[in-house]
XYZ file of N, CA and C in Angstrom:
801
model
N 0.930 -1.429 -0.019
C 0.118 -0.056 0.005
C 1.086 1.151 0.113
N 1.812 1.327 -0.382
C 3.139 2.250 -0.729
C 3.332 3.017 -2.068
N 2.970 4.366 -2.320
C 3.122 4.780 -3.453
C 4.521 5.125 -3.885
N 4.639 4.528 -4.893
C 6.581 5.019 -4.781
C 6.970 5.831 -5.859
N 5.644 6.308 -6.695
C 5.719 7.591 -7.539
C 6.319 9.039 -6.721
N 7.097 9.272 -7.450
C 8.553 10.323 -7.208
C 8.072 11.509 -7.878
N 7.956 12.730 -8.033
C 7.753 13.809 -9.022
C 8.908 14.357 -9.296
N 9.224 14.600 -10.385
C 10.085 15.328 -10.826
C 10.047 16.375 -12.190
N 10.559 17.576 -12.253
C 10.433 18.404 -13.089
C 10.458 18.086 -14.434
N 9.631 18.812 -15.369
C 9.513 18.617 -16.466
C 10.583 19.533 -16.882
N 10.872 18.780 -17.850
C 11.798 19.820 -18.717
C 11.609 21.067 -19.313
N 10.348 20.992 -19.463
C 9.644 22.190 -20.130
C 9.723 23.201 -19.215
N 9.000 22.876 -17.784
C 9.274 23.883 -16.752
C 10.797 24.519 -16.584
N 11.705 22.890 -16.595
C 13.052 23.804 -16.520
C 13.452 24.756 -17.462
N 13.165 24.674 -18.824
C 13.379 25.732 -19.938
C 12.879 26.702 -19.362
N 11.432 26.877 -18.923
C 10.591 28.093 -18.618
C 11.334 28.791 -17.388
N 11.980 27.968 -16.528
C 12.475 28.771 -15.902
C 14.189 29.483 -15.924
N 14.425 28.831 -16.823
C 16.184 29.680 -17.600
C 15.480 30.929 -18.007
N 13.874 30.411 -18.644
C 14.408 31.430 -19.872
C 13.082 32.593 -20.187
N 12.929 32.740 -18.439
C 11.659 33.455 -18.076
C 11.764 34.999 -18.782
N 10.652 35.579 -19.553
C 10.784 36.675 -20.392
C 10.915 37.778 -19.178
N 11.106 38.567 -19.612
C 11.741 40.201 -19.175
C 12.710 39.902 -17.854
N 13.568 38.800 -17.891
C 14.426 38.929 -16.192
C 14.968 39.811 -16.479
N 15.464 40.358 -18.084
C 16.441 41.259 -17.954
C 15.571 42.783 -17.468
N 14.548 42.941 -17.579
C 14.095 44.506 -17.330
C 13.548 44.611 -16.025
N 14.237 45.430 -15.614
C 13.563 45.843 -14.206
C 12.068 47.015 -13.835
N 11.704 46.558 -13.044
C 10.335 47.057 -13.274
C 10.561 48.347 -12.343
N 9.496 49.182 -12.438
C 9.156 50.724 -11.355
C 9.563 50.552 -10.125
N 11.159 51.197 -9.915
C 11.429 51.573 -8.380
C 12.145 50.373 -8.419
N 12.509 49.333 -9.188
C 13.713 48.660 -8.753
C 15.248 49.041 -8.812
N 15.886 48.315 -8.318
C 17.354 48.493 -8.552
C 18.251 47.301 -9.103
N 19.279 47.620 -9.217
C 20.261 46.215 -9.769
C 20.009 44.754 -8.488
N 19.609 45.116 -7.245
C 19.795 44.571 -6.252
C 18.635 43.353 -6.981
N 17.499 44.110 -7.291
C 16.242 43.502 -8.001
C 16.475 42.743 -9.240
N 17.848 42.634 -9.717
C 17.704 41.456 -10.897
C 17.712 40.279 -10.663
N 16.724 39.317 -11.366
C 17.025 38.117 -11.579
C 18.386 36.904 -11.923
N 18.884 36.620 -10.647
C 19.933 36.231 -11.727
C 19.401 34.106 -11.335
N 20.513 33.463 -11.466
C 19.964 31.977 -11.603
C 21.389 31.604 -11.218
N 20.910 30.714 -10.609
C 22.228 29.629 -10.046
C 22.057 28.245 -9.712
N 22.584 27.169 -8.999
C 21.624 25.705 -9.536
C 23.031 25.302 -7.932
N 22.480 24.245 -7.160
C 23.290 23.657 -6.595
C 22.712 21.957 -6.555
N 23.298 21.131 -6.114
C 23.345 19.826 -5.779
C 23.203 19.749 -4.339
N 22.459 18.867 -3.964
C 22.487 18.240 -2.659
C 22.905 16.933 -2.391
N 23.722 16.921 -1.186
C 24.843 15.631 -1.927
C 24.314 14.050 -0.706
N 24.402 13.132 -1.982
C 24.236 12.400 -1.634
C 22.250 12.328 -0.692
N 21.244 12.874 -1.265
C 20.770 13.457 -0.782
C 19.456 12.700 -0.154
N 19.522 11.084 -0.998
C 18.318 10.333 -0.469
C 18.751 9.787 0.744
N 20.166 10.088 1.446
C 20.381 9.514 2.700
C 19.980 10.727 3.445
N 20.070 11.882 3.056
C 19.275 13.164 3.999
C 18.143 13.053 4.051
N 17.455 11.836 3.726
C 15.647 12.232 4.293
C 15.586 11.498 5.554
N 13.842 12.124 5.840
C 13.383 12.284 7.054
C 13.904 10.534 7.763
N 13.798 10.244 8.623
C 14.056 9.017 9.157
C 12.517 8.394 9.135
N 12.670 6.767 9.197
C 11.423 6.152 9.241
C 10.158 6.565 9.879
N 9.284 6.300 9.876
C 7.873 6.698 10.514
C 7.159 6.073 10.827
N 7.409 4.747 9.981
C 5.922 3.912 10.121
C 6.021 2.673 10.737
N 6.856 2.428 11.888
C 7.069 1.464 12.919
C 7.749 0.189 12.151
N 8.128 -0.313 11.116
C 8.423 -0.825 10.808
C 9.823 -1.116 10.770
N 10.581 -2.068 11.651
C 12.182 -2.279 11.518
C 12.968 -2.776 10.615
N 13.821 -2.362 10.048
C 14.469 -2.287 9.131
C 16.017 -2.610 9.255
N 16.856 -3.676 8.790
C 18.478 -4.243 9.342
C 18.506 -4.309 7.798
N 20.416 -4.304 8.089
C 20.969 -4.407 6.410
C 21.884 -5.202 7.614
N 22.817 -6.025 6.213
C 23.856 -7.135 6.288
C 25.303 -6.874 5.768
N 26.174 -6.535 6.000
C 27.438 -5.913 5.179
C 28.237 -7.362 5.753
N 28.614 -7.906 4.517
C 29.634 -8.464 4.202
C 31.159 -7.562 3.978
N 31.814 -8.138 5.343
C 33.563 -7.263 5.065
C 34.626 -7.736 4.790
N 34.846 -7.245 3.436
C 36.350 -7.662 2.796
C 37.269 -7.558 3.452
N 37.293 -7.119 4.477
C 38.404 -6.981 5.715
C 38.781 -8.880 6.358
N 37.649 -8.703 7.493
C 38.272 -10.099 8.111
C 36.676 -10.835 7.492
N 35.645 -11.027 6.232
C 34.777 -11.986 6.200
C 33.936 -12.110 6.899
N 33.722 -11.082 7.866
C 33.054 -11.573 8.805
C 31.497 -10.697 8.548
N 30.022 -11.563 8.507
C 28.524 -10.598 8.523
C 28.436 -9.920 9.733
N 28.106 -8.339 9.366
C 27.820 -7.735 10.593
C 26.446 -7.129 9.880
N 25.712 -6.729 10.975
C 24.331 -6.695 11.062
C 23.687 -4.956 11.420
N 23.349 -4.245 10.796
C 23.134 -2.881 11.478
C 21.439 -2.623 11.105
N 21.072 -1.748 12.526
C 20.025 -1.091 12.156
C 20.128 -0.024 11.227
N 18.733 0.011 10.352
C 18.358 0.815 9.124
C 17.319 2.038 9.866
N 17.455 2.966 10.145
C 16.521 4.159 10.381
C 16.166 5.210 8.874
N 16.969 4.950 8.000
C 17.021 6.066 6.813
C 17.304 5.377 5.587
N 16.514 5.865 4.295
C 16.695 5.005 3.064
C 17.732 5.668 2.752
N 18.536 4.293 2.007
C 19.484 4.013 1.076
C 19.242 3.776 -0.487
N 20.098 4.547 -0.989
C 20.074 4.066 -2.428
C 19.435 3.202 -3.001
N 19.164 2.718 -3.862
C 18.844 1.200 -4.180
C 17.698 0.958 -3.853
N 17.428 1.824 -2.572
C 15.635 1.438 -1.954
C 14.427 1.956 -2.808
N 13.768 1.261 -3.442
C 12.315 1.577 -4.407
C 11.910 3.043 -4.103
N 11.812 2.350 -2.681
C 10.861 4.060 -1.952
C 12.287 5.088 -2.023
N 13.081 5.074 -1.653
C 14.008 6.194 -1.594
C 13.731 7.593 -2.572
N 13.380 7.450 -3.380
C 13.120 8.544 -4.190
C 11.901 9.509 -3.728
N 11.077 8.649 -3.621
C 10.010 9.646 -2.711
C 10.092 9.783 -1.530
N 10.796 9.212 -0.561
C 11.097 9.882 0.557
C 11.760 10.769 0.696
N 12.877 10.773 0.151
C 13.237 12.006 -0.446
C 12.938 13.395 -0.840
N 11.698 13.164 -1.611
C 11.125 14.026 -2.028
C 10.004 14.751 -1.318
N 9.578 13.828 -0.542
C 8.911 14.396 0.845
C 9.647 14.856 1.934
N 10.573 14.570 1.891
C 11.635 15.500 2.893
C 11.538 16.832 2.480
N 12.242 16.855 1.162
C 12.951 18.488 0.781
C 11.336 19.463 1.089
N 10.228 18.666 0.422
C 8.706 19.278 0.569
C 8.612 19.645 1.251
N 8.694 18.539 2.445
C 7.956 19.226 3.968
C 9.163 20.673 4.179
N 10.315 20.190 3.760
C 11.537 21.507 4.593
C 10.971 22.885 3.838
N 11.218 23.055 2.395
C 10.784 23.929 1.694
C 9.729 24.847 1.885
N 8.184 23.926 1.858
C 7.202 24.894 2.213
C 6.586 25.469 3.689
N 7.965 24.709 4.571
C 7.777 25.382 5.609
C 7.842 27.144 6.157
N 6.677 27.618 7.193
C 6.567 28.798 6.733
C 7.646 29.689 7.292
N 7.915 31.058 7.156
C 9.023 31.561 7.289
C 9.064 31.709 8.774
N 7.876 32.258 9.302
C 7.291 32.448 10.532
C 7.641 31.177 11.465
N 8.371 29.715 11.140
C 8.385 28.841 11.893
C 10.129 28.328 11.207
N 11.308 29.590 10.335
C 12.280 29.261 10.399
C 12.752 28.649 9.154
N 11.639 28.329 8.246
C 11.163 27.912 7.195
C 11.592 29.212 5.691
N 11.738 28.423 5.060
C 12.135 28.797 3.505
C 10.508 29.516 3.424
N 9.649 29.325 3.189
C 8.279 29.969 3.007
C 7.698 29.708 2.114
N 8.353 28.543 0.790
C 7.745 28.186 -0.577
C 6.218 28.018 -0.503
N 5.880 28.129 -1.778
C 4.351 27.455 -1.952
C 4.263 26.495 -2.671
N 3.930 25.225 -3.247
C 4.639 24.396 -3.738
C 3.632 24.307 -5.128
N 3.993 23.969 -6.436
C 3.021 24.511 -7.496
C 1.945 22.968 -7.351
N 1.053 23.607 -7.879
C -0.239 22.771 -8.091
C -0.423 21.949 -9.390
N 0.099 22.285 -10.475
C 0.053 21.935 -11.812
C 1.509 21.038 -12.380
N 2.390 21.678 -11.414
C 3.853 21.205 -11.778
C 4.526 21.242 -10.231
N 4.053 20.383 -9.472
C 4.353 19.878 -8.384
C 6.035 19.775 -7.974
N 6.628 20.133 -8.773
C 8.104 20.336 -8.526
C 8.794 21.406 -8.585
N 7.843 22.580 -9.299
C 8.100 23.828 -9.258
C 7.720 24.635 -7.605
N 8.730 25.151 -7.120
C 8.060 26.161 -5.784
C 8.567 27.625 -5.869
N 7.984 28.117 -5.307
C 7.306 29.778 -5.320
C 7.531 30.670 -3.785
N 7.942 31.834 -3.966
C 7.986 32.076 -3.003
C 7.744 34.363 -3.297
N 6.270 34.699 -3.031
C 6.369 35.783 -3.537
C 7.121 36.963 -2.779
N 7.477 38.193 -3.078
C 8.088 39.152 -2.441
C 7.368 39.719 -1.583
N 7.605 39.892 -0.267
C 7.875 40.323 0.811
C 8.788 41.960 1.225
N 8.148 42.689 2.316
C 9.303 43.396 2.802
C 10.314 43.012 3.278
N 10.535 41.986 3.555
C 11.606 41.268 4.214
C 12.222 40.457 3.528
N 11.777 39.609 2.479
C 12.247 38.587 1.833
C 11.919 38.719 0.428
N 12.936 38.438 -0.642
C 12.957 39.111 -2.279
C 11.729 37.512 -2.741
N 11.708 37.550 -3.584
C 10.888 36.692 -4.462
C 11.402 35.409 -5.065
N 11.521 33.926 -4.878
C 12.248 33.368 -5.294
C 11.653 32.037 -6.935
N 12.284 31.645 -7.337
C 11.450 30.421 -8.018
C 12.781 29.051 -8.517
N 12.135 28.131 -7.440
C 12.785 27.263 -7.249
C 12.217 25.573 -8.062
N 13.585 25.282 -9.023
C 12.880 24.172 -9.813
C 13.802 22.331 -9.599
N 13.026 21.892 -8.937
C 13.218 20.622 -8.331
C 13.554 19.483 -9.009
N 14.513 18.954 -9.764
C 15.039 17.744 -10.029
C 15.670 17.181 -9.755
N 14.853 15.850 -8.843
C 15.229 15.185 -8.267
C 16.228 15.219 -6.671
N 17.668 15.720 -6.949
C 18.443 16.238 -6.082
C 18.956 17.639 -6.727
N 18.799 18.069 -7.808
C 19.220 19.677 -8.285
C 18.381 20.413 -8.006
N 19.007 21.509 -7.600
C 18.079 22.694 -7.275
C 18.172 23.727 -8.358
N 17.374 24.471 -9.265
C 17.713 25.354 -10.403
C 16.968 26.476 -9.768
N 17.623 27.620 -9.346
C 17.090 28.622 -8.097
C 16.559 30.026 -9.464
N 15.917 30.778 -9.215
C 15.691 32.099 -10.094
C 15.595 33.069 -8.970
N 16.218 34.563 -8.893
C 15.729 35.105 -8.044
C 16.837 36.266 -7.800
N 16.705 37.320 -7.156
C 17.673 38.469 -7.052
C 18.463 37.441 -6.013
N 19.990 38.123 -6.059
C 21.089 37.653 -5.676
C 20.716 37.660 -3.767
N 20.397 38.590 -3.131
C 20.609 38.141 -1.565
C 19.525 37.807 -1.013
N 18.286 37.747 -1.921
C 17.519 36.696 -1.470
C 17.727 35.078 -2.444
N 18.835 34.825 -2.765
C 19.119 33.153 -2.775
C 20.433 33.253 -2.374
N 20.781 33.434 -1.897
C 22.276 33.808 -0.499
C 21.385 33.369 0.679
N 20.230 33.961 1.011
C 19.702 33.790 2.442
C 18.646 32.372 2.020
N 18.393 32.149 1.009
C 17.898 30.962 1.008
C 19.176 29.627 1.052
N 20.063 29.618 0.235
C 21.118 28.898 0.603
C 21.716 28.685 1.584
N 22.033 29.993 2.608
C 21.895 29.739 4.325
C 20.684 28.766 5.016
N 19.639 28.836 4.623
C 19.290 28.349 5.598
C 19.261 26.498 4.662
N 19.682 26.474 3.697
C 19.662 25.249 3.167
C 21.038 24.641 3.049
N 21.833 24.915 3.438
C 23.054 24.303 4.402
C 22.708 24.021 5.668
N 21.848 24.404 6.248
C 21.425 24.433 7.251
C 21.056 23.196 7.815
N 20.179 22.698 6.601
C 19.214 21.230 6.824
C 20.278 20.533 5.981
N 20.640 20.378 4.795
C 20.970 19.517 3.975
C 22.680 19.627 3.886
N 23.889 18.850 3.786
C 24.596 19.151 3.123
C 24.502 19.196 1.671
N 25.706 20.325 1.603
C 24.970 20.132 -0.289
C 26.980 20.552 -0.967
N 26.385 20.561 -2.306
C 27.741 20.631 -3.027
C 28.131 22.506 -3.296
N 28.972 22.778 -3.756
C 29.121 24.025 -4.331
C 27.511 24.782 -5.014
N 27.328 26.214 -4.855
C 26.672 26.854 -5.678
C 27.183 27.297 -6.656
N 26.624 26.980 -7.588
C 27.136 27.622 -8.837
C 26.544 28.747 -9.665
N 26.796 29.827 -10.245
C 25.951 30.875 -10.201
C 26.322 30.934 -12.288
N 25.630 31.605 -12.877
C 25.494 31.914 -14.067
C 25.886 33.593 -14.171
N 26.846 34.081 -14.582
C 27.071 35.592 -15.252
C 27.510 35.507 -16.569
N 27.864 36.496 -17.236
C 28.583 36.586 -18.405
C 29.447 36.001 -19.117
N 29.685 35.930 -17.574
C 31.683 35.250 -17.793
C 31.846 33.799 -17.908
N 30.647 33.506 -16.995
C 30.711 32.018 -16.605
C 29.873 31.092 -16.808
N 29.525 30.261 -17.971
C 28.229 29.264 -18.192
C 28.409 28.676 -17.028
N 26.788 28.361 -17.097
C 26.371 27.273 -15.993
C 25.925 26.342 -16.586
N 26.530 25.014 -15.885
C 26.069 23.373 -16.513
C 25.165 23.094 -15.138
N 23.663 22.218 -16.388
C 22.958 22.062 -15.084
C 21.905 20.792 -16.014
N 21.962 19.417 -15.336
C 21.610 18.434 -16.019
C 21.967 18.180 -17.562
N 23.314 18.678 -17.856
C 23.918 18.829 -19.125
C 23.525 19.880 -19.974
N 22.727 20.414 -19.617
C 22.577 21.926 -20.233
C 23.774 22.706 -20.202
N 24.318 23.404 -21.333
C 24.735 24.746 -20.768
C 24.046 25.993 -21.083
N 24.029 26.591 -19.637
C 23.877 28.103 -19.920
C 24.564 28.624 -19.846
N 24.429 30.222 -20.619
C 25.297 31.095 -20.814
C 24.278 32.593 -21.391
N 25.174 33.534 -20.576
C 23.996 35.487 -20.781
C 25.033 35.942 -21.469
N 24.526 36.676 -22.057
C 25.089 38.214 -22.700
C 24.149 39.564 -21.828
N 24.693 40.726 -22.606
C 23.488 41.702 -21.630
C 22.239 41.849 -21.945
N 21.864 40.810 -23.182
C 20.526 40.927 -23.563
C 19.164 39.523 -23.909
N 20.510 38.300 -24.475
C 19.987 37.093 -24.102
C 20.300 35.908 -23.377
N 19.544 34.857 -23.007
C 20.024 33.706 -22.812
C 19.959 32.601 -23.395
N 21.443 31.507 -23.357
C 21.177 31.090 -24.573
C 21.498 29.101 -23.902
N 20.941 28.090 -24.609
C 21.138 27.153 -24.117
C 21.889 25.946 -25.010
N 22.758 25.437 -24.765
C 23.434 24.528 -25.865
C 23.216 22.994 -24.735
N 23.789 22.359 -26.086
C 24.225 20.520 -25.597
C 25.646 20.305 -26.002
N 26.525 21.384 -26.698
C 27.708 21.340 -26.790
C 28.677 20.721 -25.771
N 28.747 20.534 -24.857
C 29.713 19.452 -23.893
C 28.788 18.172 -24.096
N 27.565 18.223 -23.733
C 27.324 16.662 -23.839
C 27.568 16.363 -24.967
N 27.405 16.754 -25.902
C 27.715 15.989 -27.495
C 28.825 15.848 -27.754
N 29.639 16.809 -27.184
C 31.212 16.254 -27.464
C 32.067 15.158 -26.654
N 31.290 15.158 -25.860
C 31.175 14.166 -24.374
C 30.582 12.928 -24.997
N 29.568 12.477 -25.689
C 28.346 11.634 -26.235
C 29.724 11.330 -27.888
N 29.790 12.128 -28.201
C 30.721 11.843 -29.486
C 32.305 10.566 -29.067
N 32.667 10.908 -27.907
C 33.890 10.591 -27.379
C 33.320 9.007 -26.601
N 32.495 9.119 -25.974
C 31.944 7.741 -25.666
C 31.348 6.704 -26.941
N 30.916 6.973 -28.014
C 30.392 6.601 -28.989
C 31.315 6.273 -30.037
N 32.680 6.978 -30.016
C 33.937 6.508 -30.676
C 33.515 7.431 -32.417
N 33.200 8.159 -31.893
C 32.208 9.446 -33.273
C 33.480 10.642 -33.538
N 34.464 10.225 -32.872
C 35.184 11.942 -32.457
C 35.522 12.055 -34.195
N 36.031 11.151 -34.911
C 36.749 10.970 -36.323
C 35.786 11.369 -37.181
N 34.327 10.998 -37.059
C 33.275 10.937 -38.256
C 33.245 12.706 -38.765
N 32.819 12.702 -40.115
C 32.916 13.871 -40.333
C 31.097 14.575 -39.866
N 30.712 15.512 -39.523
C 29.418 16.105 -39.574
C 28.805 16.154 -40.438
N 27.087 15.245 -39.888
C 26.336 14.809 -41.321
C 25.011 15.667 -40.964
N 24.275 15.720 -41.658
C 23.004 16.370 -41.887
C 22.316 15.605 -42.543
N 21.455 14.529 -42.161
C 20.688 13.569 -42.395
C 19.336 13.445 -42.155
N 18.453 14.090 -43.325
C 17.130 14.261 -43.202
C 16.148 12.815 -42.920
N 15.526 12.938 -41.942
C 14.542 11.738 -41.667
C 13.416 11.586 -42.344
N 13.569 10.735 -43.952
C 12.365 10.631 -44.761
C 11.975 9.600 -44.710
N 10.635 9.235 -45.220
C 10.427 7.534 -45.168
C 10.346 6.522 -43.999
N 10.731 5.224 -44.738
C 10.551 4.039 -43.719
C 11.808 3.137 -43.195
N 11.812 2.795 -42.312
C 12.869 2.588 -41.912
C 12.550 0.841 -42.868
N 13.291 0.452 -43.806
C 13.540 -0.773 -44.461
C 14.765 -1.502 -44.682
N 15.326 -1.384 -44.006
C 16.868 -2.551 -43.086
C 16.761 -3.377 -42.488
N 15.783 -4.604 -42.550
C 15.650 -5.050 -40.839
C 16.788 -5.793 -40.839
N 17.759 -6.229 -41.182
C 18.786 -7.002 -41.156
C 19.077 -6.621 -39.664
N 19.581 -7.883 -39.043
C 20.137 -8.100 -37.468
C 21.427 -7.890 -37.635
N 21.523 -6.866 -36.289
C 23.350 -6.400 -35.867
C 23.653 -7.425 -35.294
N 25.167 -7.105 -35.013
C 25.962 -7.873 -34.020
C 25.643 -7.240 -32.399
N 25.856 -8.508 -31.503
C 25.583 -8.336 -29.979
C 26.030 -6.541 -29.571
N 27.411 -6.248 -30.099
C 28.323 -5.169 -29.705
C 27.076 -3.812 -30.451
N 26.992 -3.884 -31.508
C 26.188 -3.101 -32.073
C 24.887 -2.477 -31.917
N 24.096 -3.435 -31.058
C 22.694 -3.524 -30.427
C 23.589 -2.998 -28.822
N 24.436 -3.073 -28.411
C 24.748 -2.594 -26.932
C 25.254 -0.971 -27.732
N 25.622 -0.988 -28.441
C 26.359 0.753 -29.049
C 24.969 1.209 -28.973
N 23.969 0.650 -29.732
C 22.638 1.522 -30.617
C 22.100 1.581 -28.986
N 21.768 0.539 -28.091
C 21.304 1.152 -26.782
C 21.904 2.565 -25.775
N 23.025 2.706 -26.429
C 23.502 3.910 -25.283
C 23.557 5.001 -25.863
N 23.697 5.240 -27.075
C 23.303 5.783 -28.473
C 21.933 6.674 -28.329
N 20.967 5.390 -27.993
C 19.992 5.697 -28.354
C 19.498 6.518 -26.905
N 19.978 6.020 -25.796
C 19.854 6.683 -24.306
C 20.293 8.150 -24.543
N 21.463 8.125 -25.347
C 22.221 9.476 -24.831
C 21.112 10.575 -26.004
N 21.228 10.048 -27.185
C 20.462 10.869 -28.188
C 18.658 11.412 -27.461
N 18.277 10.520 -26.549
C 16.735 10.460 -25.887
C 17.262 11.896 -24.864
N 18.294 12.026 -24.386
C 18.535 12.749 -23.242
C 19.059 14.289 -23.925
N 19.635 14.104 -24.987
C 20.295 15.495 -25.992
C 17.994 15.754 -26.505
N 17.427 14.993 -26.825
C 16.160 15.767 -27.704
C 14.797 15.889 -26.960
N 15.575 15.860 -25.563
C 14.210 16.214 -24.549
C 14.643 17.504 -23.693
N 15.542 17.622 -23.850
C 16.388 19.216 -23.239
C 16.262 19.804 -23.906
N 17.572 20.246 -24.939
C 17.519 21.797 -25.906
C 16.927 21.211 -27.338
N 17.834 19.899 -27.803
C 17.758 19.978 -29.063
C 16.554 18.958 -29.918
N 15.515 19.800 -29.481
C 14.266 19.414 -29.986
C 14.021 19.389 -31.543
N 15.026 19.681 -32.560
C 15.083 19.514 -33.910
C 15.158 17.840 -34.206
N 16.070 17.296 -33.637
C 15.987 15.351 -33.786
C 15.058 14.644 -32.184
N 14.279 15.636 -32.254
C 13.628 14.623 -31.298
C 12.491 13.514 -32.372
N 12.188 14.049 -33.660
C 11.302 13.084 -34.714
C 12.396 11.736 -34.528
N 13.433 11.986 -35.222
C 14.451 11.133 -35.417
C 14.481 9.986 -34.056
N 14.715 10.724 -32.962
C 15.189 9.711 -32.081
C 13.229 8.847 -31.503
N 12.239 9.174 -31.712
C 11.126 8.469 -31.679
C 11.203 7.444 -33.039
N 11.525 7.678 -33.907
C 11.893 6.907 -35.270
C 12.342 5.849 -34.535
N 13.393 6.297 -34.341
C 14.836 5.174 -34.047
C 14.101 4.127 -33.340
N 13.483 4.983 -32.141
C 13.115 4.417 -30.419
C 12.282 3.026 -30.649
N 11.409 3.415 -32.084
C 10.537 2.192 -32.121
C 10.553 0.835 -32.341
N 12.685 0.477 -32.393
C 13.348 -0.931 -32.975
C 13.660 -1.007 -31.969
N 13.489 -0.684 -30.326
C 14.283 -0.523 -29.392
C 14.793 -1.794 -28.816
N 13.803 -2.631 -28.825
C 13.589 -3.990 -28.779
C 14.072 -5.299 -29.950
N 14.485 -4.834 -31.054
C 14.901 -5.022 -31.657
C 15.569 -4.289 -33.401
N 16.804 -3.837 -32.484
C 17.602 -2.435 -33.582
C 18.216 -3.788 -34.954
N 17.877 -2.978 -36.182
C 18.142 -3.929 -37.131
C 19.423 -2.504 -38.171
N 19.542 -3.067 -38.509
C 20.877 -2.075 -39.688
C 20.406 -0.781 -40.291
N 19.356 -0.608 -40.620
C 18.192 0.503 -41.273
C 18.267 1.289 -40.113
């Protein structure tokens, strides 16, 4: 009777958080301190920082020591990576914390209804407006710098986190494989670094760039070798991430090829 589903932000929501219209324009009465900036932060080993189990079930772990060969048993109080419920329990832990009212020492965010992985805090006299997009344990935050600094101080007080990274005109920001860059007027998204790494993994560094339109049907159904099937699986997975994040132009191609996932062929 446990619902294991754990919501993550859609990539459309993530792109809209990054590409907010009017992000550079200051409203009447605002100063540079009110300018919306973007940053990212990863929670370190997030699943292991979830709240303790509260269902009354006693859980145990057994570990075989590679040093002395002895089996040792431990009482388990929190989820670990690999457990089916770990993503859901982490999500519940984070949501409970981030929606804690400011009066109770929390960040005071409101969770989205149609997009439960977006969290927003409206501007008040004492706190700046913030928008947070949550993708498992990867946080993307948009808002004035001072308000973000205040939020990160609260975040580090509750969770162990990795270094906060800021998007500036001279420093691109890499988030979920997407390279985000800005100049004085525009925001740009690119998968260049990911695609270069993809070419290395797939041994395509020496290949000439190609633009092949996907027209007609896949007709060559000749079976391919086990090695090529493994290569096909890796390539398709990486192409899927590229097409879902920024390179929407190859999404149709990925969809067509993915129809042959079970039995990849020469075509």
